[in-house]
Amino acid sequence: MSNRENFLAILGLFSSASAVIPLLIWLLKYKDTNLLFKPILTLVITNFAVEFYSVVTVINFELNNMAVFHFFTVIEFLLINFFYRNFFAKFLNPNIFLVIGFVFILIAFIDYEINGLKSLNNFSVIIECLILTTYSLVLFYFVIKNLQYENLLDEPVFWINSAVLFYFAGNLLFFTFINYVLAENREEHNFLWSTTHTFFNITYNVFLAISIWKARRK
Amino acid sequence: MESKTEINFTLLIILGTMGVFILISAIISFVLLYQKRMLANKKDRSEMERSHQKQLLDNSLEIAEYERQKIAANLHDEIGIILSVLKLNLSRIKKNAGKPEAIDEIISESNEQIDSSIEIVRQIHRDIMPPTLMKAGFIKGMKELCRQLSVSSGLQIRFNSDDESVAMEKIRELQLYRLTKEVLNNIVRHAKPRFVEINIYVKENRLNLLILHNGSGISTEEIKEKAKISKGLGLKSILTRSELLNAKIDFSILGAETSQVKIEMGLSE
């Protein structure tokens, strides 16, 4: 392995390792969590488990673990969808989120039927990014409209929403075009994966950790 | 050619992602700043509202205090003096025990004093609780007020109303009556008109009371300015009463010899 490849591999490892930060905060600070944050805690645990599995399988066996990631995409979407459903319960009909959840499962199923479970970044990921980015922007709109929080930086909802916006909006272009890069040049693909995705993934995990910290303090 | 395409995709992702990152940061910063500014505005507004409410309450208390002082002064200056005279008359009767003619004169004098004091007590009662207004409603109460004012000031006052009665709570009727009375007193005292006309009509569940006169006019802005610097309670009382009624009061000069005061308010709160 060249120095460049080593450097990129370490960055990728950092990205996976960052999943432990929100989990640690949760373990250190956990006491009681209200319904709103339960899906996020489940997401943090699942995320850590998937990252751990991916590191172990890639390093030790160099297996194609994409099936787990595809399955995780659906779980991740449903949990975040559930979080937004809980938040918007006062403003919107919760059945909307139920319908969106079912539609997404259907999309994921069609996606995996067409592209298979071993391919990278299927279109369901792009749809997930688009829906969650929309949720996050709508949440900010409601926050501004209702002025229900005195200090936004102290609100776990703000940090979770920012995490979702950063990760899913930030990676939208990456997930959309990365397959084209992979088809042409694997090195460029690895470079983008270890830089762009790593940056947003670490930001995502740090923001989730802050949200758990703030939720606990509240 | 192929290599160029690869570089373009990588660049596209990097530049696009940087653009998205800047956009997200801008959105989050905007949300934070906007929220902070809106909360500050909301706080300022509620602070202003609180201070305004306090001012309104202070003015109401001041007006109530003024009314009490007026009643106390009337009782002391008018009734008090009469009672003193009556006491003196009783002493005079005792002194003139053997003089029936003198006693008759004193008794007749005392009767006049008692009649006068009864009239003063009625006047005070009319001021506090105008009987026509209380018994027959706002329109008739206003008609009676116009008649009394015309008699006491010698002014020609014309009263017009489309309705014989208006459906209003008694307390609001009384407040509006006092407000109108204060406005009319001010017009008579300061505008020096020769003619006053009062028109009352109800439109879309709102009562409109127009007072037209040919005395010197004044605008609402001038009234507000004068109320700020004036030590008297008249103007302050007009503005406070109109706010308590949630009524819109508008002073305007319509022409060289015509001025108008318009009071507009909802029939129910």
PDB file of C-alpha atoms in Angstrom, chain B residues 157-252:
ATOM      1  CA  ILE B 157     -76.672  70.998  20.492  1.00  0.00           C
ATOM      2  CA  ARG B 158     -78.310  68.743  17.914  1.00  0.00           C
ATOM      3  CA  PHE B 159     -78.522  65.002  18.531  1.00  0.00           C
ATOM      4  CA  ASN B 160     -79.172  62.411  15.791  1.00  0.00           C
ATOM      5  CA  SER B 161     -79.301  58.663  16.053  1.00  0.00           C
ATOM      6  CA  ASP B 162     -80.513  56.002  13.610  1.00  0.00           C
ATOM      7  CA  ASP B 163     -81.337  53.660  16.457  1.00  0.00           C
ATOM      8  CA  GLU B 164     -83.366  54.030  19.638  1.00  0.00           C
ATOM      9  CA  SER B 165     -81.057  51.686  21.504  1.00  0.00           C
ATOM     10  CA  VAL B 166     -77.768  49.839  21.014  1.00  0.00           C
ATOM     11  CA  ALA B 167     -76.964  46.386  22.347  1.00  0.00           C
ATOM     12  CA  MET B 168     -73.970  47.016  24.608  1.00  0.00           C
ATOM     13  CA  GLU B 169     -72.899  45.849  28.037  1.00  0.00           C
ATOM     14  CA  LYS B 170     -73.905  48.349  30.756  1.00  0.00           C
ATOM     15  CA  ILE B 171     -70.299  48.872  31.820  1.00  0.00           C
ATOM     16  CA  ARG B 172     -69.249  49.702  28.254  1.00  0.00           C
ATOM     17  CA  GLU B 173     -72.224  52.047  27.873  1.00  0.00           C
ATOM     18  CA  LEU B 174     -71.172  53.856  31.038  1.00  0.00           C
ATOM     19  CA  GLN B 175     -67.528  54.080  29.941  1.00  0.00           C
ATOM     20  CA  LEU B 176     -68.469  55.391  26.504  1.00  0.00           C
ATOM     21  CA  TYR B 177     -70.854  57.874  28.080  1.00  0.00           C
ATOM     22  CA  ARG B 178     -68.068  59.208  30.331  1.00  0.00           C
ATOM     23  CA  LEU B 179     -65.659  59.373  27.427  1.00  0.00           C
ATOM     24  CA  THR B 180     -68.156  61.322  25.309  1.00  0.00           C
ATOM     25  CA  LYS B 181     -68.975  63.594  28.224  1.00  0.00           C
ATOM     26  CA  GLU B 182     -65.261  64.348  28.712  1.00  0.00           C
ATOM     27  CA  VAL B 183     -64.855  65.081  24.983  1.00  0.00           C
ATOM     28  CA  LEU B 184     -67.935  67.352  24.975  1.00  0.00           C
ATOM     29  CA  ASN B 185     -66.748  69.190  28.102  1.00  0.00           C
ATOM     30  CA  ASN B 186     -63.375  69.779  26.423  1.00  0.00           C
ATOM     31  CA  ILE B 187     -65.031  71.043  23.253  1.00  0.00           C
ATOM     32  CA  VAL B 188     -67.247  73.440  25.202  1.00  0.00           C
ATOM     33  CA  ARG B 189     -64.365  74.635  27.386  1.00  0.00           C
ATOM     34  CA  HIS B 190     -61.540  74.919  24.822  1.00  0.00           C
ATOM     35  CA  ALA B 191     -62.970  74.984  21.280  1.00  0.00           C
ATOM     36  CA  LYS B 192     -65.628  77.587  22.149  1.00  0.00           C
ATOM     37  CA  PRO B 193     -68.157  76.492  19.505  1.00  0.00           C
ATOM     38  CA  ARG B 194     -71.562  78.023  18.825  1.00  0.00           C
ATOM     39  CA  PHE B 195     -73.025  74.835  17.504  1.00  0.00           C
ATOM     40  CA  VAL B 196     -72.465  71.124  18.222  1.00  0.00           C
ATOM     41  CA  GLU B 197     -73.980  68.153  16.421  1.00  0.00           C
ATOM     42  CA  ILE B 198     -73.798  64.553  17.615  1.00  0.00           C
ATOM     43  CA  ASN B 199     -74.533  61.648  15.266  1.00  0.00           C
ATOM     44  CA  ILE B 200     -74.655  58.017  16.379  1.00  0.00           C
ATOM     45  CA  TYR B 201     -75.006  55.054  14.054  1.00  0.00           C
ATOM     46  CA  VAL B 202     -74.154  51.354  14.083  1.00  0.00           C
ATOM     47  CA  LYS B 203     -72.418  49.805  11.086  1.00  0.00           C
ATOM     48  CA  GLU B 204     -71.136  46.206  10.845  1.00  0.00           C
ATOM     49  CA  ASN B 205     -71.537  45.660  14.594  1.00  0.00           C
ATOM     50  CA  ARG B 206     -69.455  48.773  15.317  1.00  0.00           C
ATOM     51  CA  LEU B 207     -70.761  51.887  16.977  1.00  0.00           C
ATOM     52  CA  ASN B 208     -69.774  55.197  15.366  1.00  0.00           C
ATOM     53  CA  LEU B 209     -70.164  58.401  17.334  1.00  0.00           C
ATOM     54  CA  LEU B 210     -69.450  61.637  15.436  1.00  0.00           C
ATOM     55  CA  ILE B 211     -69.232  65.015  17.151  1.00  0.00           C
ATOM     56  CA  LEU B 212     -69.186  67.939  14.729  1.00  0.00           C
ATOM     57  CA  HIS B 213     -68.675  71.507  15.948  1.00  0.00           C
ATOM     58  CA  ASN B 214     -67.782  74.917  14.596  1.00  0.00           C
ATOM     59  CA  GLY B 215     -65.219  75.798  17.268  1.00  0.00           C
ATOM     60  CA  SER B 216     -61.440  75.710  16.919  1.00  0.00           C
ATOM     61  CA  GLY B 217     -60.295  72.238  15.944  1.00  0.00           C
ATOM     62  CA  ILE B 218     -57.416  70.016  16.920  1.00  0.00           C
ATOM     63  CA  SER B 219     -55.836  66.872  15.453  1.00  0.00           C
ATOM     64  CA  THR B 220     -55.278  63.513  17.197  1.00  0.00           C
ATOM     65  CA  GLU B 221     -51.491  64.018  17.078  1.00  0.00           C
ATOM     66  CA  GLU B 222     -51.820  67.390  18.824  1.00  0.00           C
ATOM     67  CA  ILE B 223     -54.086  65.822  21.452  1.00  0.00           C
ATOM     68  CA  LYS B 224     -51.511  63.096  22.125  1.00  0.00           C
ATOM     69  CA  GLU B 225     -48.698  65.667  22.381  1.00  0.00           C
ATOM     70  CA  LYS B 226     -50.743  67.865  24.720  1.00  0.00           C
ATOM     71  CA  ALA B 227     -51.728  64.870  26.865  1.00  0.00           C
ATOM     72  CA  LYS B 228     -48.006  64.106  27.366  1.00  0.00           C
ATOM     73  CA  ILE B 229     -47.122  67.590  28.642  1.00  0.00           C
ATOM     74  CA  SER B 230     -50.405  68.607  30.240  1.00  0.00           C
ATOM     75  CA  LYS B 231     -50.748  68.391  34.016  1.00  0.00           C
ATOM     76  CA  GLY B 232     -54.542  68.167  33.774  1.00  0.00           C
ATOM     77  CA  LEU B 233     -56.346  64.866  33.513  1.00  0.00           C
ATOM     78  CA  GLY B 234     -58.901  65.752  30.821  1.00  0.00           C
ATOM     79  CA  LEU B 235     -56.963  64.706  27.704  1.00  0.00           C
ATOM     80  CA  LYS B 236     -55.236  61.819  29.455  1.00  0.00           C
ATOM     81  CA  SER B 237     -58.629  60.587  30.604  1.00  0.00           C
ATOM     82  CA  ILE B 238     -60.011  60.744  27.029  1.00  0.00           C
ATOM     83  CA  LEU B 239     -57.115  58.687  25.648  1.00  0.00           C
ATOM     84  CA  THR B 240     -57.117  56.193  28.525  1.00  0.00           C
ATOM     85  CA  ARG B 241     -60.872  55.669  28.419  1.00  0.00           C
ATOM     86  CA  SER B 242     -60.791  55.124  24.664  1.00  0.00           C
ATOM     87  CA  GLU B 243     -58.017  52.537  25.074  1.00  0.00           C
ATOM     88  CA  LEU B 244     -59.868  50.765  27.876  1.00  0.00           C
ATOM     89  CA  LEU B 245     -62.874  50.577  25.577  1.00  0.00           C
ATOM     90  CA  ASN B 246     -60.657  49.430  22.714  1.00  0.00           C
ATOM     91  CA  ALA B 247     -62.177  52.330  20.794  1.00  0.00           C
ATOM     92  CA  LYS B 248     -60.600  54.345  18.010  1.00  0.00           C
ATOM     93  CA  ILE B 249     -60.775  58.059  18.668  1.00  0.00           C
ATOM     94  CA  ASP B 250     -59.940  60.502  15.924  1.00  0.00           C
ATOM     95  CA  PHE B 251     -59.798  64.300  16.167  1.00  0.00           C
ATOM     96  CA  SER B 252     -59.760  66.137  12.843  1.00  0.00           C
TER      97      SER B 252
END
